[in-house]
Amino acid sequence: MDNKQLQEIKDRLEVLPVLEHRMENLRGKVSVAKANVNTLLHKFEAESLDVENIKKDSLANSLRKLLGKYEGKVNKETQEMFAAKMEYDRATENVSVLCKEESELNVRLSELYELKHTVEDELAKREESIKNNISAESYKTYTEIEQEHEFLSGQLVEAEEAIRAGNNVLITAGNAMEHLNKAEDLATLDVWLDGGICTHKAKYNHIEEAQRNFNILNSQVKNFESELQDVNLQASYLSSEIDSTTRAVDFWFDNIFTDLKVRDRIRSDAESLRNLIDKINKTLRILETNRKELKKNLSDNESKKADLISSIEI
């Protein structure tokens, strides 16, 4: 294995400790999230709800059934039941997001473990040669370069993970915005042309899909904020942008189900979402600038290391 191949593999392995730590934390989150879902199911059972129907029925269908049963006037008990439905949906979406992340991380870790075993013997042989020459100036220089490389690589990994998390938020936010725009168009049709039951049903289906994406955003934004802390960037303001949009239950129980009010709420949610997307994009630009600077510093570091290694006879 030549020096270039060895360095390329070592660079890839720099991410391993970070991902192992992340996997440990992620498994804890999955466990807590699944326990939360079970707790909510028990809560439904305590209220004599049909658990299987609650798990399968959509938010829009639940809303329509309630409106039909109570003619638009929802009492306190039914409010609590519907709030529990929304809470359960949010919890299950959170588990789905976390499990997908765990699966993707497992694949990445497996690939890295294979690389680690491949280079262990080669690294041991080369490092032993350097250790045997501890009194040489090359040993001191090598150690300093390795320490700098380890620091820069760790910073680059954290920056790239933050960028990955931010892009995930943008994808979900884009999906939510698409459904909000469609829901607003249908709500406007209801206001001016009385679109009828089909339009009304389609509108609430898009509202439901937007709400589902907001539930996912809840988890993704928290993850992004956590990643930003790892690179010394503060962005606690991000959560506030989706706070109101993840509490639609406050609106749906207003007992005044007018088309104008629905349209106004859709527009309000869309505005909050636009603000979130704008702030995510600004933060990603900062992260990208940092990543480019780190890559330049790493390139300089690798050049110094390559020159040193090439001068050592094994």
PDB file of C-alpha atoms in Angstrom:
ATOM      1  CA  MET A   1       0.000   0.000   0.000  1.00  0.00           C
ATOM      2  CA  ASP A   2       1.561   3.316  -1.057  1.00  0.00           C
ATOM      3  CA  ASN A   3       1.485   6.518   0.956  1.00  0.00           C
ATOM      4  CA  LYS A   4      -1.345   8.076  -1.033  1.00  0.00           C
ATOM      5  CA  GLN A   5      -3.681   5.080  -0.570  1.00  0.00           C
ATOM      6  CA  LEU A   6      -2.859   4.893   3.113  1.00  0.00           C
ATOM      7  CA  GLN A   7      -3.636   8.554   3.678  1.00  0.00           C
ATOM      8  CA  GLU A   8      -6.909   8.389   1.772  1.00  0.00           C
ATOM      9  CA  ILE A   9      -8.131   5.530   3.958  1.00  0.00           C
ATOM     10  CA  LYS A  10      -6.954   7.195   7.162  1.00  0.00           C
ATOM     11  CA  ASP A  11      -8.865  10.320   6.188  1.00  0.00           C
ATOM     12  CA  ARG A  12     -12.037   8.300   5.788  1.00  0.00           C
ATOM     13  CA  LEU A  13     -11.517   6.652   9.184  1.00  0.00           C
ATOM     14  CA  GLU A  14     -11.308  10.010  10.978  1.00  0.00           C
ATOM     15  CA  VAL A  15     -15.107  10.098  11.074  1.00  0.00           C
ATOM     16  CA  LEU A  16     -15.414   6.736  12.878  1.00  0.00           C
ATOM     17  CA  PRO A  17     -15.282   7.924  16.544  1.00  0.00           C
ATOM     18  CA  VAL A  18     -17.777  10.691  15.807  1.00  0.00           C
ATOM     19  CA  LEU A  19     -20.214   8.285  14.133  1.00  0.00           C
ATOM     20  CA  GLU A  20     -19.826   5.691  16.912  1.00  0.00           C
ATOM     21  CA  HIS A  21     -20.702   8.310  19.502  1.00  0.00           C
ATOM     22  CA  ARG A  22     -23.622   9.435  17.385  1.00  0.00           C
ATOM     23  CA  MET A  23     -24.889   5.862  17.080  1.00  0.00           C
ATOM     24  CA  GLU A  24     -24.801   5.439  20.846  1.00  0.00           C
ATOM     25  CA  ASN A  25     -26.854   8.589  21.334  1.00  0.00           C
ATOM     26  CA  LEU A  26     -29.204   7.693  18.476  1.00  0.00           C
ATOM     27  CA  ARG A  27     -30.011   4.288  19.920  1.00  0.00           C
ATOM     28  CA  GLY A  28     -30.932   5.969  23.179  1.00  0.00           C
ATOM     29  CA  LYS A  29     -33.226   8.375  21.327  1.00  0.00           C
ATOM     30  CA  VAL A  30     -34.902   5.512  19.439  1.00  0.00           C
ATOM     31  CA  SER A  31     -35.540   3.677  22.688  1.00  0.00           C
ATOM     32  CA  VAL A  32     -37.080   6.734  24.336  1.00  0.00           C
ATOM     33  CA  ALA A  33     -39.156   7.553  21.240  1.00  0.00           C
ATOM     34  CA  LYS A  34     -40.583   4.019  21.004  1.00  0.00           C
ATOM     35  CA  ALA A  35     -41.432   4.062  24.709  1.00  0.00           C
ATOM     36  CA  ASN A  36     -43.261   7.344  24.153  1.00  0.00           C
ATOM     37  CA  VAL A  37     -45.363   5.800  21.372  1.00  0.00           C
ATOM     38  CA  ASN A  38     -46.325   2.903  23.667  1.00  0.00           C
ATOM     39  CA  THR A  39     -47.281   5.347  26.392  1.00  0.00           C
ATOM     40  CA  LEU A  40     -49.597   7.163  24.008  1.00  0.00           C
ATOM     41  CA  LEU A  41     -51.224   3.902  22.961  1.00  0.00           C
ATOM     42  CA  HIS A  42     -51.924   3.094  26.615  1.00  0.00           C
ATOM     43  CA  LYS A  43     -53.393   6.557  26.973  1.00  0.00           C
ATOM     44  CA  PHE A  44     -55.778   5.850  24.102  1.00  0.00           C
ATOM     45  CA  GLU A  45     -56.782   2.547  25.692  1.00  0.00           C
ATOM     46  CA  ALA A  46     -57.496   4.278  28.977  1.00  0.00           C
ATOM     47  CA  GLU A  47     -59.914   6.560  27.158  1.00  0.00           C
ATOM     48  CA  SER A  48     -61.666   3.551  25.601  1.00  0.00           C
ATOM     49  CA  LEU A  49     -60.575   4.434  22.097  1.00  0.00           C
ATOM     50  CA  ASP A  50     -60.245   1.924  19.303  1.00  0.00           C
ATOM     51  CA  VAL A  51     -56.456   1.655  19.186  1.00  0.00           C
ATOM     52  CA  GLU A  52     -56.223   0.003  15.782  1.00  0.00           C
ATOM     53  CA  ASN A  53     -58.485   2.595  14.174  1.00  0.00           C
ATOM     54  CA  ILE A  54     -56.511   5.421  15.727  1.00  0.00           C
ATOM     55  CA  LYS A  55     -53.272   3.971  14.391  1.00  0.00           C
ATOM     56  CA  LYS A  56     -54.676   3.614  10.852  1.00  0.00           C
ATOM     57  CA  ASP A  57     -57.076   6.521  10.499  1.00  0.00           C
ATOM     58  CA  SER A  58     -55.779   9.743   8.948  1.00  0.00           C
ATOM     59  CA  LEU A  59     -55.871  13.132  10.634  1.00  0.00           C
ATOM     60  CA  ALA A  60     -58.168  14.524   7.948  1.00  0.00           C
ATOM     61  CA  ASN A  61     -60.629  11.639   8.316  1.00  0.00           C
ATOM     62  CA  SER A  62     -60.663  12.029  12.086  1.00  0.00           C
ATOM     63  CA  LEU A  63     -61.394  15.727  11.715  1.00  0.00           C
ATOM     64  CA  ARG A  64     -64.233  15.141   9.256  1.00  0.00           C
ATOM     65  CA  LYS A  65     -65.805  12.492  11.497  1.00  0.00           C
ATOM     66  CA  LEU A  66     -65.712  14.772  14.492  1.00  0.00           C
ATOM     67  CA  LEU A  67     -67.221  17.689  12.580  1.00  0.00           C
ATOM     68  CA  GLY A  68     -69.958  15.470  11.228  1.00  0.00           C
ATOM     69  CA  LYS A  69     -70.763  13.998  14.622  1.00  0.00           C
ATOM     70  CA  TYR A  70     -70.827  17.240  16.563  1.00  0.00           C
ATOM     71  CA  GLU A  71     -71.897  19.568  13.752  1.00  0.00           C
ATOM     72  CA  GLY A  72     -68.809  21.740  14.083  1.00  0.00           C
ATOM     73  CA  LYS A  73     -68.958  22.074  17.878  1.00  0.00           C
ATOM     74  CA  VAL A  74     -66.252  20.017  19.524  1.00  0.00           C
ATOM     75  CA  ASN A  75     -66.509  19.446  23.268  1.00  0.00           C
ATOM     76  CA  LYS A  76     -63.595  19.265  25.703  1.00  0.00           C
ATOM     77  CA  GLU A  77     -63.448  15.461  25.810  1.00  0.00           C
ATOM     78  CA  THR A  78     -63.363  15.182  22.046  1.00  0.00           C
ATOM     79  CA  GLN A  79     -60.724  17.897  21.869  1.00  0.00           C
ATOM     80  CA  GLU A  80     -58.510  15.822  24.145  1.00  0.00           C
ATOM     81  CA  MET A  81     -59.094  12.707  22.039  1.00  0.00           C
ATOM     82  CA  PHE A  82     -58.173  14.527  18.840  1.00  0.00           C
ATOM     83  CA  ALA A  83     -55.153  16.144  20.494  1.00  0.00           C
ATOM     84  CA  ALA A  84     -54.026  12.663  21.534  1.00  0.00           C
ATOM     85  CA  LYS A  85     -54.372  11.526  17.912  1.00  0.00           C
ATOM     86  CA  MET A  86     -52.112  14.342  16.733  1.00  0.00           C
ATOM     87  CA  GLU A  87     -49.640  13.633  19.516  1.00  0.00           C
ATOM     88  CA  TYR A  88     -49.523   9.968  18.524  1.00  0.00           C
ATOM     89  CA  ASP A  89     -48.964  10.860  14.836  1.00  0.00           C
ATOM     90  CA  ARG A  90     -46.101  13.128  15.794  1.00  0.00           C
ATOM     91  CA  ALA A  91     -44.523  10.474  17.999  1.00  0.00           C
ATOM     92  CA  THR A  92     -44.710   7.784  15.306  1.00  0.00           C
ATOM     93  CA  GLU A  93     -43.213  10.110  12.691  1.00  0.00           C
ATOM     94  CA  ASN A  94     -40.371  10.836  15.107  1.00  0.00           C
ATOM     95  CA  VAL A  95     -39.670   7.105  15.540  1.00  0.00           C
ATOM     96  CA  SER A  96     -39.682   6.655  11.764  1.00  0.00           C
ATOM     97  CA  VAL A  97     -37.161   9.464  11.268  1.00  0.00           C
ATOM     98  CA  LEU A  98     -34.868   8.151  14.001  1.00  0.00           C
ATOM     99  CA  CYS A  99     -34.990   4.537  12.772  1.00  0.00           C
ATOM    100  CA  LYS A 100     -34.161   5.610   9.220  1.00  0.00           C
ATOM    101  CA  GLU A 101     -31.213   7.607  10.514  1.00  0.00           C
ATOM    102  CA  GLU A 102     -30.060   4.596  12.570  1.00  0.00           C
ATOM    103  CA  SER A 103     -30.215   2.296   9.530  1.00  0.00           C
ATOM    104  CA  GLU A 104     -28.232   4.713   7.346  1.00  0.00           C
ATOM    105  CA  LEU A 105     -25.646   5.163  10.085  1.00  0.00           C
ATOM    106  CA  ASN A 106     -25.246   1.379  10.453  1.00  0.00           C
ATOM    107  CA  VAL A 107     -24.343   1.099   6.769  1.00  0.00           C
ATOM    108  CA  ARG A 108     -21.737   3.843   7.058  1.00  0.00           C
ATOM    109  CA  LEU A 109     -20.207   2.261  10.169  1.00  0.00           C
ATOM    110  CA  SER A 110     -19.991  -1.199   8.585  1.00  0.00           C
ATOM    111  CA  GLU A 111     -18.048   0.186   5.629  1.00  0.00           C
ATOM    112  CA  LEU A 112     -15.659   2.036   7.917  1.00  0.00           C
ATOM    113  CA  TYR A 113     -15.024  -1.028  10.101  1.00  0.00           C
ATOM    114  CA  GLU A 114     -13.961  -2.980   7.005  1.00  0.00           C
ATOM    115  CA  LEU A 115     -11.530  -0.224   6.047  1.00  0.00           C
ATOM    116  CA  LYS A 116     -10.178  -0.122   9.579  1.00  0.00           C
ATOM    117  CA  HIS A 117      -9.262  -3.808   9.525  1.00  0.00           C
ATOM    118  CA  THR A 118      -7.634  -3.431   6.102  1.00  0.00           C
ATOM    119  CA  VAL A 119      -5.180  -0.743   7.163  1.00  0.00           C
ATOM    120  CA  GLU A 120      -4.418  -1.813  10.763  1.00  0.00           C
ATOM    121  CA  ASP A 121      -1.375  -3.929   9.847  1.00  0.00           C
ATOM    122  CA  GLU A 122       0.002  -1.319   7.469  1.00  0.00           C
ATOM    123  CA  LEU A 123      -0.387   1.461  10.027  1.00  0.00           C
ATOM    124  CA  ALA A 124       1.213  -0.623  12.764  1.00  0.00           C
ATOM    125  CA  LYS A 125       4.244  -1.313  10.570  1.00  0.00           C
ATOM    126  CA  ARG A 126       4.773   2.322   9.607  1.00  0.00           C
ATOM    127  CA  GLU A 127       4.134   3.719  13.061  1.00  0.00           C
ATOM    128  CA  GLU A 128       6.517   1.197  14.598  1.00  0.00           C
ATOM    129  CA  SER A 129       9.220   2.452  12.289  1.00  0.00           C
ATOM    130  CA  ILE A 130       8.635   6.030  13.441  1.00  0.00           C
ATOM    131  CA  LYS A 131       8.552   5.031  17.126  1.00  0.00           C
ATOM    132  CA  ASN A 132      11.866   3.277  16.747  1.00  0.00           C
ATOM    133  CA  ASN A 133      13.334   6.623  15.760  1.00  0.00           C
ATOM    134  CA  ILE A 134      11.907   8.632  18.661  1.00  0.00           C
ATOM    135  CA  SER A 135      15.074  10.634  19.056  1.00  0.00           C
ATOM    136  CA  ALA A 136      14.942  11.795  15.473  1.00  0.00           C
ATOM    137  CA  GLU A 137      13.573  15.199  14.557  1.00  0.00           C
ATOM    138  CA  SER A 138      11.211  13.522  12.101  1.00  0.00           C
ATOM    139  CA  TYR A 139       9.354  11.878  15.000  1.00  0.00           C
ATOM    140  CA  LYS A 140       8.543  15.210  16.639  1.00  0.00           C
ATOM    141  CA  THR A 141       7.474  16.731  13.336  1.00  0.00           C
ATOM    142  CA  TYR A 142       5.298  13.742  12.496  1.00  0.00           C
ATOM    143  CA  THR A 143       3.544  13.907  15.870  1.00  0.00           C
ATOM    144  CA  GLU A 144       2.760  17.605  15.467  1.00  0.00           C
ATOM    145  CA  ILE A 145       1.376  17.082  11.967  1.00  0.00           C
ATOM    146  CA  GLU A 146      -0.769  14.154  13.141  1.00  0.00           C
ATOM    147  CA  GLN A 147      -2.240  16.188  15.988  1.00  0.00           C
ATOM    148  CA  GLU A 148      -3.093  19.046  13.639  1.00  0.00           C
ATOM    149  CA  HIS A 149      -4.598  16.636  11.116  1.00  0.00           C
ATOM    150  CA  GLU A 150      -6.756  14.950  13.766  1.00  0.00           C
ATOM    151  CA  PHE A 151      -8.107  18.301  14.951  1.00  0.00           C
ATOM    152  CA  LEU A 152      -8.870  19.604  11.451  1.00  0.00           C
ATOM    153  CA  SER A 153     -10.469  16.324  10.363  1.00  0.00           C
ATOM    154  CA  GLY A 154     -12.737  16.296  13.395  1.00  0.00           C
ATOM    155  CA  GLN A 155     -13.838  19.856  12.636  1.00  0.00           C
ATOM    156  CA  LEU A 156     -14.503  18.973   8.994  1.00  0.00           C
ATOM    157  CA  VAL A 157     -16.592  15.946   9.953  1.00  0.00           C
ATOM    158  CA  GLU A 158     -18.729  18.041  12.292  1.00  0.00           C
ATOM    159  CA  ALA A 159     -19.219  20.712   9.614  1.00  0.00           C
ATOM    160  CA  GLU A 160     -20.281  18.148   7.011  1.00  0.00           C
ATOM    161  CA  GLU A 161     -22.692  16.458   9.416  1.00  0.00           C
ATOM    162  CA  ALA A 162     -24.246  19.856  10.183  1.00  0.00           C
ATOM    163  CA  ILE A 163     -24.627  20.549   6.455  1.00  0.00           C
ATOM    164  CA  ARG A 164     -26.235  17.129   5.990  1.00  0.00           C
ATOM    165  CA  ALA A 165     -28.725  17.847   8.792  1.00  0.00           C
ATOM    166  CA  GLY A 166     -29.532  21.295   7.377  1.00  0.00           C
ATOM    167  CA  ASN A 167     -30.199  19.890   3.909  1.00  0.00           C
ATOM    168  CA  ASN A 168     -32.579  17.315   5.423  1.00  0.00           C
ATOM    169  CA  VAL A 169     -34.531  20.184   6.993  1.00  0.00           C
ATOM    170  CA  LEU A 170     -34.724  21.989   3.651  1.00  0.00           C
ATOM    171  CA  ILE A 171     -36.093  18.905   1.880  1.00  0.00           C
ATOM    172  CA  THR A 172     -38.846  18.386   4.449  1.00  0.00           C
ATOM    173  CA  ALA A 173     -39.636  22.108   4.566  1.00  0.00           C
ATOM    174  CA  GLY A 174     -39.967  22.118   0.783  1.00  0.00           C
ATOM    175  CA  ASN A 175     -42.427  19.237   0.944  1.00  0.00           C
ATOM    176  CA  ALA A 176     -44.474  21.033   3.584  1.00  0.00           C
ATOM    177  CA  MET A 177     -44.491  24.257   1.551  1.00  0.00           C
ATOM    178  CA  GLU A 178     -45.730  22.410  -1.527  1.00  0.00           C
ATOM    179  CA  HIS A 179     -48.732  21.046   0.368  1.00  0.00           C
ATOM    180  CA  LEU A 180     -49.445  24.412   2.017  1.00  0.00           C
ATOM    181  CA  ASN A 181     -49.482  26.133  -1.379  1.00  0.00           C
ATOM    182  CA  LYS A 182     -51.939  23.576  -2.741  1.00  0.00           C
ATOM    183  CA  ALA A 183     -54.087  23.835   0.379  1.00  0.00           C
ATOM    184  CA  GLU A 184     -54.141  27.642   0.058  1.00  0.00           C
ATOM    185  CA  ASP A 185     -55.287  27.439  -3.562  1.00  0.00           C
ATOM    186  CA  LEU A 186     -58.130  25.111  -2.573  1.00  0.00           C
ATOM    187  CA  ALA A 187     -59.025  27.272   0.436  1.00  0.00           C
ATOM    188  CA  THR A 188     -59.283  30.314  -1.835  1.00  0.00           C
ATOM    189  CA  LEU A 189     -61.544  28.315  -4.137  1.00  0.00           C
ATOM    190  CA  ASP A 190     -63.736  27.484  -1.142  1.00  0.00           C
ATOM    191  CA  VAL A 191     -63.929  31.139  -0.124  1.00  0.00           C
ATOM    192  CA  TRP A 192     -64.927  32.578  -3.477  1.00  0.00           C
ATOM    193  CA  LEU A 193     -66.531  29.735  -5.412  1.00  0.00           C
ATOM    194  CA  ASP A 194     -67.732  27.262  -2.759  1.00  0.00           C
ATOM    195  CA  GLY A 195     -65.654  24.379  -4.120  1.00  0.00           C
ATOM    196  CA  GLY A 196     -67.864  21.751  -2.513  1.00  0.00           C
ATOM    197  CA  ILE A 197     -67.110  18.548  -0.610  1.00  0.00           C
ATOM    198  CA  CYS A 198     -64.396  17.328  -3.012  1.00  0.00           C
ATOM    199  CA  THR A 199     -62.456  20.580  -2.750  1.00  0.00           C
ATOM    200  CA  HIS A 200     -62.967  20.608   1.012  1.00  0.00           C
ATOM    201  CA  LYS A 201     -61.657  17.039   1.304  1.00  0.00           C
ATOM    202  CA  ALA A 202     -58.632  17.724  -0.910  1.00  0.00           C
ATOM    203  CA  LYS A 203     -57.821  20.850   1.067  1.00  0.00           C
ATOM    204  CA  TYR A 204     -57.707  18.987   4.374  1.00  0.00           C
ATOM    205  CA  ASN A 205     -55.677  16.182   2.829  1.00  0.00           C
ATOM    206  CA  HIS A 206     -52.991  18.717   1.902  1.00  0.00           C
ATOM    207  CA  ILE A 207     -53.233  20.281   5.364  1.00  0.00           C
ATOM    208  CA  GLU A 208     -52.729  16.837   6.848  1.00  0.00           C
ATOM    209  CA  GLU A 209     -49.641  16.216   4.694  1.00  0.00           C
ATOM    210  CA  ALA A 210     -48.235  19.614   5.631  1.00  0.00           C
ATOM    211  CA  GLN A 211     -48.809  18.811   9.302  1.00  0.00           C
ATOM    212  CA  ARG A 212     -47.042  15.460   8.879  1.00  0.00           C
ATOM    213  CA  ASN A 213     -44.011  17.249   7.465  1.00  0.00           C
ATOM    214  CA  PHE A 214     -44.109  19.764  10.307  1.00  0.00           C
ATOM    215  CA  ASN A 215     -43.983  16.839  12.730  1.00  0.00           C
ATOM    216  CA  ILE A 216     -40.862  15.583  10.947  1.00  0.00           C
ATOM    217  CA  LEU A 217     -39.391  19.092  10.982  1.00  0.00           C
ATOM    218  CA  ASN A 218     -39.753  19.128  14.765  1.00  0.00           C
ATOM    219  CA  SER A 219     -37.231  16.308  15.002  1.00  0.00           C
ATOM    220  CA  GLN A 220     -34.980  17.453  12.165  1.00  0.00           C
ATOM    221  CA  VAL A 221     -34.613  21.037  13.377  1.00  0.00           C
ATOM    222  CA  LYS A 222     -33.618  19.845  16.847  1.00  0.00           C
ATOM    223  CA  ASN A 223     -31.021  17.572  15.264  1.00  0.00           C
ATOM    224  CA  PHE A 224     -29.711  20.474  13.142  1.00  0.00           C
ATOM    225  CA  GLU A 225     -29.436  22.720  16.187  1.00  0.00           C
ATOM    226  CA  SER A 226     -27.479  19.985  17.970  1.00  0.00           C
ATOM    227  CA  GLU A 227     -25.106  19.664  14.997  1.00  0.00           C
ATOM    228  CA  LEU A 228     -24.574  23.435  14.956  1.00  0.00           C
ATOM    229  CA  GLN A 229     -23.547  23.389  18.601  1.00  0.00           C
ATOM    230  CA  ASP A 230     -20.834  20.877  17.671  1.00  0.00           C
ATOM    231  CA  VAL A 231     -19.323  23.469  15.301  1.00  0.00           C
ATOM    232  CA  ASN A 232     -19.825  26.346  17.761  1.00  0.00           C
ATOM    233  CA  LEU A 233     -22.756  27.909  15.923  1.00  0.00           C
ATOM    234  CA  GLN A 234     -25.848  28.883  17.879  1.00  0.00           C
ATOM    235  CA  ALA A 235     -29.240  28.629  16.180  1.00  0.00           C
ATOM    236  CA  SER A 236     -31.818  28.165  18.936  1.00  0.00           C
ATOM    237  CA  TYR A 237     -33.994  30.646  17.027  1.00  0.00           C
ATOM    238  CA  LEU A 238     -34.745  27.990  14.408  1.00  0.00           C
ATOM    239  CA  SER A 239     -37.202  26.071  16.589  1.00  0.00           C
ATOM    240  CA  SER A 240     -39.282  29.180  17.171  1.00  0.00           C
ATOM    241  CA  GLU A 241     -39.968  29.420  13.453  1.00  0.00           C
ATOM    242  CA  ILE A 242     -41.911  26.148  13.425  1.00  0.00           C
ATOM    243  CA  ASP A 243     -43.318  26.325  16.940  1.00  0.00           C
ATOM    244  CA  SER A 244     -46.711  27.655  15.899  1.00  0.00           C
ATOM    245  CA  THR A 245     -46.988  25.411  12.861  1.00  0.00           C
ATOM    246  CA  THR A 246     -46.503  22.280  14.968  1.00  0.00           C
ATOM    247  CA  ARG A 247     -49.416  23.202  17.210  1.00  0.00           C
ATOM    248  CA  ALA A 248     -52.231  23.153  14.709  1.00  0.00           C
ATOM    249  CA  VAL A 249     -54.522  21.559  17.302  1.00  0.00           C
ATOM    250  CA  ASP A 250     -54.929  24.995  18.914  1.00  0.00           C
ATOM    251  CA  PHE A 251     -56.463  26.180  15.663  1.00  0.00           C
ATOM    252  CA  TRP A 252     -58.543  23.176  14.709  1.00  0.00           C
ATOM    253  CA  PHE A 253     -60.419  23.366  18.017  1.00  0.00           C
ATOM    254  CA  ASP A 254     -61.349  27.006  17.604  1.00  0.00           C
ATOM    255  CA  ASN A 255     -64.966  25.936  16.944  1.00  0.00           C
ATOM    256  CA  ILE A 256     -65.210  28.445  14.098  1.00  0.00           C
ATOM    257  CA  PHE A 257     -64.461  26.413  11.007  1.00  0.00           C
ATOM    258  CA  THR A 258     -64.720  29.118   8.371  1.00  0.00           C
ATOM    259  CA  ASP A 259     -62.966  28.954   5.045  1.00  0.00           C
ATOM    260  CA  LEU A 260     -61.431  32.393   5.541  1.00  0.00           C
ATOM    261  CA  LYS A 261     -59.945  31.415   8.875  1.00  0.00           C
ATOM    262  CA  VAL A 262     -58.497  28.219   7.404  1.00  0.00           C
ATOM    263  CA  ARG A 263     -56.935  30.164   4.545  1.00  0.00           C
ATOM    264  CA  ASP A 264     -55.463  32.745   6.933  1.00  0.00           C
ATOM    265  CA  ARG A 265     -53.925  30.001   9.059  1.00  0.00           C
ATOM    266  CA  ILE A 266     -52.413  28.333   5.983  1.00  0.00           C
ATOM    267  CA  ARG A 267     -50.835  31.631   4.955  1.00  0.00           C
ATOM    268  CA  SER A 268     -49.467  32.175   8.460  1.00  0.00           C
ATOM    269  CA  ASP A 269     -47.890  28.717   8.489  1.00  0.00           C
ATOM    270  CA  ALA A 270     -46.405  29.304   5.043  1.00  0.00           C
ATOM    271  CA  GLU A 271     -44.834  32.564   6.202  1.00  0.00           C
ATOM    272  CA  SER A 272     -43.259  30.852   9.225  1.00  0.00           C
ATOM    273  CA  LEU A 273     -41.953  28.147   6.923  1.00  0.00           C
ATOM    274  CA  ARG A 274     -40.437  30.686   4.528  1.00  0.00           C
ATOM    275  CA  ASN A 275     -38.654  32.348   7.455  1.00  0.00           C
ATOM    276  CA  LEU A 276     -37.282  28.980   8.550  1.00  0.00           C
ATOM    277  CA  ILE A 277     -36.042  28.127   5.048  1.00  0.00           C
ATOM    278  CA  ASP A 278     -34.348  31.527   4.747  1.00  0.00           C
ATOM    279  CA  LYS A 279     -32.513  31.082   8.050  1.00  0.00           C
ATOM    280  CA  ILE A 280     -31.489  27.522   7.204  1.00  0.00           C
ATOM    281  CA  ASN A 281     -30.020  28.697   3.892  1.00  0.00           C
ATOM    282  CA  LYS A 282     -28.070  31.504   5.573  1.00  0.00           C
ATOM    283  CA  THR A 283     -26.685  29.080   8.154  1.00  0.00           C
ATOM    284  CA  LEU A 284     -25.731  26.582   5.443  1.00  0.00           C
ATOM    285  CA  ARG A 285     -23.779  29.279   3.606  1.00  0.00           C
ATOM    286  CA  ILE A 286     -21.734  29.904   6.761  1.00  0.00           C
ATOM    287  CA  LEU A 287     -21.132  26.173   7.165  1.00  0.00           C
ATOM    288  CA  GLU A 288     -20.051  25.818   3.541  1.00  0.00           C
ATOM    289  CA  THR A 289     -17.526  28.645   3.947  1.00  0.00           C
ATOM    290  CA  ASN A 290     -16.141  26.948   7.054  1.00  0.00           C
ATOM    291  CA  ARG A 291     -15.936  23.612   5.252  1.00  0.00           C
ATOM    292  CA  LYS A 292     -13.929  25.092   2.367  1.00  0.00           C
ATOM    293  CA  GLU A 293     -11.484  26.682   4.801  1.00  0.00           C
ATOM    294  CA  LEU A 294     -11.056  23.424   6.699  1.00  0.00           C
ATOM    295  CA  LYS A 295     -10.436  21.505   3.472  1.00  0.00           C
ATOM    296  CA  LYS A 296      -7.752  23.998   2.464  1.00  0.00           C
ATOM    297  CA  ASN A 297      -6.058  23.659   5.853  1.00  0.00           C
ATOM    298  CA  LEU A 298      -6.238  19.874   5.610  1.00  0.00           C
ATOM    299  CA  SER A 299      -4.726  19.958   2.139  1.00  0.00           C
ATOM    300  CA  ASP A 300      -1.791  21.974   3.459  1.00  0.00           C
ATOM    301  CA  ASN A 301      -1.437  19.547   6.361  1.00  0.00           C
ATOM    302  CA  GLU A 302      -1.486  16.523   4.056  1.00  0.00           C
ATOM    303  CA  SER A 303       1.210  18.037   1.887  1.00  0.00           C
ATOM    304  CA  LYS A 304       3.466  18.469   4.910  1.00  0.00           C
ATOM    305  CA  LYS A 305       2.803  14.897   6.016  1.00  0.00           C
ATOM    306  CA  ALA A 306       3.416  13.461   2.546  1.00  0.00           C
ATOM    307  CA  ASP A 307       6.753  15.265   2.329  1.00  0.00           C
ATOM    308  CA  LEU A 308       7.771  13.915   5.736  1.00  0.00           C
ATOM    309  CA  ILE A 309       6.709  10.306   5.087  1.00  0.00           C
ATOM    310  CA  SER A 310       8.428  10.242   1.717  1.00  0.00           C
ATOM    311  CA  SER A 311      11.686  11.218   3.411  1.00  0.00           C
ATOM    312  CA  ILE A 312      11.550   8.291   5.896  1.00  0.00           C
ATOM    313  CA  GLU A 313      13.061   4.970   4.930  1.00  0.00           C
ATOM    314  CA  ILE A 314      11.231   1.901   6.302  1.00  0.00           C
TER     315      ILE A 314
END
